[in-house]
Coordinates of N, CA and C in Angstrom, one line a residue:
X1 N 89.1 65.7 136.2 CA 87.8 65.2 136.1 C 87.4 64.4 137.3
X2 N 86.7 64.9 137.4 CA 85.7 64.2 138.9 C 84.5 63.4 139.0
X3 N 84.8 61.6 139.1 CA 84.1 60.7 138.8 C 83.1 60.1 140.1
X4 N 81.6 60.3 140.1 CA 80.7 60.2 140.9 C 80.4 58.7 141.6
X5 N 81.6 57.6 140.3 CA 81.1 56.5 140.4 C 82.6 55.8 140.5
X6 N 83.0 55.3 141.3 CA 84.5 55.1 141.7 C 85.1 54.0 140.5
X7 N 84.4 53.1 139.9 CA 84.5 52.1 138.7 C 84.6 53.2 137.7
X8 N 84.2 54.3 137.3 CA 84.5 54.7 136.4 C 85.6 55.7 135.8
X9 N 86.6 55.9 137.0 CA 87.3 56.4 136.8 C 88.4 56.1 136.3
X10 N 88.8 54.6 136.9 CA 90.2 53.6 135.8 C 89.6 53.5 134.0
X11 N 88.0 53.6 133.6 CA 88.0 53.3 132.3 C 88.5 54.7 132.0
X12 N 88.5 55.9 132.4 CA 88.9 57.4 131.5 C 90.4 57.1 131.4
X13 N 90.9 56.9 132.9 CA 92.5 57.0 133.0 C 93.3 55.7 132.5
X14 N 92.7 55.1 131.6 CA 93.1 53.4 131.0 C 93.1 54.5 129.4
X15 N 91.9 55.2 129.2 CA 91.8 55.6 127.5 C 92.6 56.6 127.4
X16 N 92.9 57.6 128.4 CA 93.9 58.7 128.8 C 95.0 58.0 128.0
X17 N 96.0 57.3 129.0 CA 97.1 56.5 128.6 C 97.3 56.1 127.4
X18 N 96.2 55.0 126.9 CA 96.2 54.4 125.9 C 96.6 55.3 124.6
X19 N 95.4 56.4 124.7 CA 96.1 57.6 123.3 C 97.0 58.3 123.3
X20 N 97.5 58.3 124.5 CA 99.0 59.1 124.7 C 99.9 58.3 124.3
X21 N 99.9 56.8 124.7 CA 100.9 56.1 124.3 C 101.4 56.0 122.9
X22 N 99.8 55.6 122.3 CA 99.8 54.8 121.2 C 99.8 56.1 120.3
X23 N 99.0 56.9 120.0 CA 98.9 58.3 119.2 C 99.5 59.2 119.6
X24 N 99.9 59.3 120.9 CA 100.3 60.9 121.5 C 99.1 62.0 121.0
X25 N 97.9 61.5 121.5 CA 97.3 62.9 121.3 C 96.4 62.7 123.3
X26 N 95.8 64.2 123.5 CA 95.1 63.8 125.1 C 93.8 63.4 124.4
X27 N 93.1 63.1 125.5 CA 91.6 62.8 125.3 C 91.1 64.2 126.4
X28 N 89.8 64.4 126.2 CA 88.8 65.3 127.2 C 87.9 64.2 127.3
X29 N 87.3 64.7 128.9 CA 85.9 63.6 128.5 C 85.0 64.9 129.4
X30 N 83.8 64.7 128.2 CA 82.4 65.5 128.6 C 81.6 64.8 129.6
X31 N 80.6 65.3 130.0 CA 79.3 65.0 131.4 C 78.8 64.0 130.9
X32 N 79.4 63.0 132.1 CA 78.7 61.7 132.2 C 77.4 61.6 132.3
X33 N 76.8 60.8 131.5 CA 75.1 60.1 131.5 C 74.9 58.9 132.1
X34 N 73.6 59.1 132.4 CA 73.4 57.9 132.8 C 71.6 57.4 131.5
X35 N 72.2 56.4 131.7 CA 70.6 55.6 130.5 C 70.2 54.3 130.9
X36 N 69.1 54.2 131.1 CA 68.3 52.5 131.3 C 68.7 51.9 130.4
X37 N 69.0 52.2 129.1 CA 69.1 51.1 127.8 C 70.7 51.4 127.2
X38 N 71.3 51.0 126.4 CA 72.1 51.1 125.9 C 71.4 51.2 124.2
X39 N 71.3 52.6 123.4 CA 71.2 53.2 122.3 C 72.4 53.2 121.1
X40 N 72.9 52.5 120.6 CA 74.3 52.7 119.5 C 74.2 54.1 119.5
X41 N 75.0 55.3 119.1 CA 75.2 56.4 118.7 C 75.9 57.0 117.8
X42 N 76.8 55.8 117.4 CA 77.7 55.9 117.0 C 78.0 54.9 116.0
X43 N 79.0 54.8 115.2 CA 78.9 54.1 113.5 C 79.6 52.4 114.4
X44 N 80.7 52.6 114.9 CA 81.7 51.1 115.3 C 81.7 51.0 117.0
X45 N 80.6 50.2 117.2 CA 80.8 50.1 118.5 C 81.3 48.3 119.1
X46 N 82.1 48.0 120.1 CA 82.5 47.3 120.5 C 82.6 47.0 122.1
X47 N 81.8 45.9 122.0 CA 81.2 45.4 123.2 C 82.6 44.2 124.1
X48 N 82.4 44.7 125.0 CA 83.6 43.3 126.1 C 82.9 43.5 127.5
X49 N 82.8 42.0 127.9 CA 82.5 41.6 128.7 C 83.4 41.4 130.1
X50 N 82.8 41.9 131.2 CA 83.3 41.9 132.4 C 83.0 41.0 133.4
X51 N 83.9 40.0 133.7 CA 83.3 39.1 134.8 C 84.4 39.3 136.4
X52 N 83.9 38.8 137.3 CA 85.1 38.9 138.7 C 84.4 39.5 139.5
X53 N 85.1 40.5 140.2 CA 84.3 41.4 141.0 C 83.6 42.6 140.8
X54 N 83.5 42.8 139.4 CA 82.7 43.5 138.9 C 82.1 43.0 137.9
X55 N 80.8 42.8 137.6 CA 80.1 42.2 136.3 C 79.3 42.9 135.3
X56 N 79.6 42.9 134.2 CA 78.6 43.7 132.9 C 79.5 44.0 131.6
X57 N 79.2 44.6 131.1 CA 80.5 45.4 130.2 C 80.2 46.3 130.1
X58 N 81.3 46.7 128.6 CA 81.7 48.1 128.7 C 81.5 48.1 127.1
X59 N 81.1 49.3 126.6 CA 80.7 49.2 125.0 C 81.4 50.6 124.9
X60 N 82.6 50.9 123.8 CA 83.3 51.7 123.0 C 82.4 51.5 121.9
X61 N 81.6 53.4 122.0 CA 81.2 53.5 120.2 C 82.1 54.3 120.1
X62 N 82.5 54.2 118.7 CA 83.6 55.0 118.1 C 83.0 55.7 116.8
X63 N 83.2 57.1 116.6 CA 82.6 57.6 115.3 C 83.1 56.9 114.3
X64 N 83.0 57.0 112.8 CA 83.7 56.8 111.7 C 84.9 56.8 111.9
X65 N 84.5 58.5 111.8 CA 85.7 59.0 111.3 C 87.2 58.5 112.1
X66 N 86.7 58.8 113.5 CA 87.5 58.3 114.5 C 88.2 56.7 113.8
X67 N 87.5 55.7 114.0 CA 87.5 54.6 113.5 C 88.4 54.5 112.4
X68 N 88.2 55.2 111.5 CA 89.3 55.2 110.1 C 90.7 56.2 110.8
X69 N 91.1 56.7 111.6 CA 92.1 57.4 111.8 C 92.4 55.9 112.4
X70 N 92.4 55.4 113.2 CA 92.7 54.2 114.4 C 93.5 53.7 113.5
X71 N 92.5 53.1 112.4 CA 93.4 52.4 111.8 C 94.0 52.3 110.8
X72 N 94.0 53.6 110.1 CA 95.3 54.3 109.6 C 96.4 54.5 110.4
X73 N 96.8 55.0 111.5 CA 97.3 55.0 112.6 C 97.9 53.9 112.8
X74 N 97.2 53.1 113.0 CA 97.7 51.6 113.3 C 98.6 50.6 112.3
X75 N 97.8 50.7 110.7 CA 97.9 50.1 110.1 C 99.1 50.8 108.5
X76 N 98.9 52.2 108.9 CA 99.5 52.9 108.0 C 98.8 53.0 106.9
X77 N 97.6 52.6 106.2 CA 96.8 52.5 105.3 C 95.9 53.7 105.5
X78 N 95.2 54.2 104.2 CA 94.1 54.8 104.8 C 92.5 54.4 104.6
X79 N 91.7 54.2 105.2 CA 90.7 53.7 105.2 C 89.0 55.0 105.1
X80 N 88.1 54.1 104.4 CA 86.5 54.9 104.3 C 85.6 54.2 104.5
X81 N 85.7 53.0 104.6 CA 84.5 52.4 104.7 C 84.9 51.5 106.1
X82 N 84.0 50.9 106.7 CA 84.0 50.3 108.0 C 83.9 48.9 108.0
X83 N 84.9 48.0 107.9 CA 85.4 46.9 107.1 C 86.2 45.9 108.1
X84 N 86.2 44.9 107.6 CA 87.2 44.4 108.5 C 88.5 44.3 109.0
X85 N 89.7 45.0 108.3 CA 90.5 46.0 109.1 C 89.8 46.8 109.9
X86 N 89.1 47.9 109.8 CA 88.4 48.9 110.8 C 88.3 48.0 111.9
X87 N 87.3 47.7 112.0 CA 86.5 47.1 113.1 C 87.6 46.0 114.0
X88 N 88.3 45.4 113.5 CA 89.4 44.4 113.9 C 90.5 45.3 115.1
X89 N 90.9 46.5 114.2 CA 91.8 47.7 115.0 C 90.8 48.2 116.1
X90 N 90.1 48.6 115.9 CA 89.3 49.5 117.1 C 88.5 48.1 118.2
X91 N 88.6 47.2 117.3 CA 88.3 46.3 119.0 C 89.4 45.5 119.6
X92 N 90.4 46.0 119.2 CA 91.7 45.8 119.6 C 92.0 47.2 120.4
X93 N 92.1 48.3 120.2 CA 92.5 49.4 121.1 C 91.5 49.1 122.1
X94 N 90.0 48.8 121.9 CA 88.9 48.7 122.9 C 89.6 47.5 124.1
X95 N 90.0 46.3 123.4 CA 90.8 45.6 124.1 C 91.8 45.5 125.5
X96 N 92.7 46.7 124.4 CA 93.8 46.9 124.9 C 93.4 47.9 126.0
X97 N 92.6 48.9 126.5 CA 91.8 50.3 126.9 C 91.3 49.1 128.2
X98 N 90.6 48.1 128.0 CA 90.5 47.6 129.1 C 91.1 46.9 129.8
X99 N 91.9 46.3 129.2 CA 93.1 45.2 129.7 C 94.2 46.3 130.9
X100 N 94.0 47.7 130.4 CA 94.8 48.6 131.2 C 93.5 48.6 132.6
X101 N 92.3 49.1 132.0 CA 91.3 49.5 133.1 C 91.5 48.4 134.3
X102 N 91.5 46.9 133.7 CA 91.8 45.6 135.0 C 92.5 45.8 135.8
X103 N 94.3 46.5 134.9 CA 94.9 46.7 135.7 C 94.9 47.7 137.0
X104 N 94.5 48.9 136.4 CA 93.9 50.0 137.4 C 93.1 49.5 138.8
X105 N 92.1 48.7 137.9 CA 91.0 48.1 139.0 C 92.0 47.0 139.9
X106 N 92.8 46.2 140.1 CA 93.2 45.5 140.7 C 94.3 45.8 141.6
X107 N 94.8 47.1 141.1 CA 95.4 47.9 142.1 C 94.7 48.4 143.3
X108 N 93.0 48.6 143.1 CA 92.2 48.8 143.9 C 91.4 47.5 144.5
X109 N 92.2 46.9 144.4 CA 91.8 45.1 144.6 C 90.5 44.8 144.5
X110 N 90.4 45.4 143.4 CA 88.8 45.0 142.5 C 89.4 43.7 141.2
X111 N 89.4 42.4 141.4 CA 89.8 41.6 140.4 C 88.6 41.2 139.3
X112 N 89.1 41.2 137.8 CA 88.1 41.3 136.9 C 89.1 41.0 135.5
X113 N 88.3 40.1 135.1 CA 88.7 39.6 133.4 C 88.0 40.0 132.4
X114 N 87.8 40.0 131.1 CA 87.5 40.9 130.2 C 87.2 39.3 129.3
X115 N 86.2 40.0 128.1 CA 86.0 38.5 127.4 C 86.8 39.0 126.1
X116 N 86.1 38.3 125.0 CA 86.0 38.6 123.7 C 85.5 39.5 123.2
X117 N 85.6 40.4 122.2 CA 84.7 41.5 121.8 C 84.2 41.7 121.3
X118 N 83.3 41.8 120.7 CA 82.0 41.7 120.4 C 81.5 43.1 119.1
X119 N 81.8 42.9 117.9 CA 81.3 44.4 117.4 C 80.2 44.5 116.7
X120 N 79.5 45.5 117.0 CA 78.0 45.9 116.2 C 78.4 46.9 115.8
X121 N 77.8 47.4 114.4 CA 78.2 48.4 113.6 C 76.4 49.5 113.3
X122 N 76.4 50.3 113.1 CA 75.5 50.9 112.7 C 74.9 51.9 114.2
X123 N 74.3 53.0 114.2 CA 73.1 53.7 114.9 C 72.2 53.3 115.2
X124 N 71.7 54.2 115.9 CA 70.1 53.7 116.6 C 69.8 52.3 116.8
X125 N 70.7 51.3 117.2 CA 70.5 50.0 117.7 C 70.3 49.6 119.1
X126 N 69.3 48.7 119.5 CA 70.0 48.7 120.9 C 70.5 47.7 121.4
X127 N 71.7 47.6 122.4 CA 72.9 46.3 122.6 C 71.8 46.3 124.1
X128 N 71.4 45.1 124.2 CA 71.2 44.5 125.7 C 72.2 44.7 126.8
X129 N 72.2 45.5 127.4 CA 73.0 45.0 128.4 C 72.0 44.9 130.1
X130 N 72.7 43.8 130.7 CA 71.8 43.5 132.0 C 72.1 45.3 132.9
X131 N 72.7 45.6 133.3 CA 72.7 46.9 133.9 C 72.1 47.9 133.1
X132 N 72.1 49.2 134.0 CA 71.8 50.6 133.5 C 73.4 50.8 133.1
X133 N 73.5 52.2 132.3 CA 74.3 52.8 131.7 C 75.2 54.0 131.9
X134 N 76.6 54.0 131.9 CA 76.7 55.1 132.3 C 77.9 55.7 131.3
X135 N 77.2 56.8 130.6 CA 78.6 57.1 129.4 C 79.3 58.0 129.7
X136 N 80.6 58.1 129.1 CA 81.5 58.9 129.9 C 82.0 59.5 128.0
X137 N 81.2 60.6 127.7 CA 82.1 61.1 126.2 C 82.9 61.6 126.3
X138 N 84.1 61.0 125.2 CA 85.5 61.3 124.9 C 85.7 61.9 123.6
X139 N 86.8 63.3 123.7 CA 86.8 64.3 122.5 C 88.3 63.9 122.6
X140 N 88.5 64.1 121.5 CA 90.1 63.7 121.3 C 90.9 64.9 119.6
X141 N 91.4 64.9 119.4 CA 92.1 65.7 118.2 C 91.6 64.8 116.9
X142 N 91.5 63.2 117.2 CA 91.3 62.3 115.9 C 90.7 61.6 116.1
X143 N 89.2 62.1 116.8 CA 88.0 62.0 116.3 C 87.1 62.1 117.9
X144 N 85.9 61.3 117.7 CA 85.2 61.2 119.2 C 84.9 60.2 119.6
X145 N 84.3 59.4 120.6 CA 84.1 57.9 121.0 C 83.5 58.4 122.4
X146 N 82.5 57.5 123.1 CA 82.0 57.0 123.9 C 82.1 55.9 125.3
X147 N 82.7 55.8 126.3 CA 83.3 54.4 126.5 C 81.6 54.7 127.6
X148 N 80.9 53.5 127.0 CA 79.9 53.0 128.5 C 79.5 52.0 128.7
X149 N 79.6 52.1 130.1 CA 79.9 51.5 131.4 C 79.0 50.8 131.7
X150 N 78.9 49.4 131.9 CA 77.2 48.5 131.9 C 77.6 47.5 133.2
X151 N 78.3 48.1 134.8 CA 78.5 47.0 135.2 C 77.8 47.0 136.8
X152 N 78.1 45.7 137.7 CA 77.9 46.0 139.3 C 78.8 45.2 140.1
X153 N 79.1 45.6 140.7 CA 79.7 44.8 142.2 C 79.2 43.6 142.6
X154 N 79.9 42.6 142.7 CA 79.7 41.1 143.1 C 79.6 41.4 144.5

């Protein structure tokens, strides 16, 4: 896959890794968008903050269904409703998805810290973010998700 926007290629190859490690399944990622606003799309989305040499965040919506595999997966339990286990796991993989992306980025001596995470739940919402938007969709075996990209160059 071939990324137009050089920042966005450690977040694919951070979520790549991540589900191979952690699930052993691949991810695909569909044609990147771009959007003035940030729209929810999706049922569990989780927002983290980017400060350093790059500034904005990065918002993981994750479908449901997705969401309840995570953390079954994670937890060994199985889950339906979008709860605080749920949401707790998936902004923990969102976490951990960026915590790799830093590392990627700092190989490229782009240095950058990540905040706390932030989750809104529900559709059709819209999350503020100061930048434009750039989503990168992700198809995976156990389920779909979103990672987009809200940042700029210091």
């Amino acid at each position: 896959m071939e990324f137009f926007e050089p920042f966005l290629e450690p977040f694919y190859l951070a979520a790549d890794n991540v589900f191979k490690n952690m699930f052993q399944k691949d991810i695909q990622s569909g044609l990147i968008q771009y959007h003035d606003n940030f729209i929810t799309t999706r049922e569990a989305n989780i927002n983290i903050g980017i400060i350093g040499d790059l500034a904005g965040s990065v918002i993981y919506s994750f479908s449901a269904e997705l969401a309840f595999n995570i953390s079954s997966l994670i937890m060994g339990m199985n889950f339906n409703e979008l709860n605080g286990f749920v949401t707790s796991a998936v902004a923990e993989l969102s976490n951990i998805i960026s915590g790799n992306t830093m590392t990627y980025l700092s190989e490229q001596d782009c240095h950058c810290e990540i905040k706390t995470p932030e989750v809104f739940l529900g559709i059709d919402s819209m999350i503020q973010t100061k930048n434009s938007v750039f989503t990168i969709p992700i198809r995976s075996a156990i389920g779909n998700f979103e990672i987009n990209v809200a940042i700029e160059s210091r």
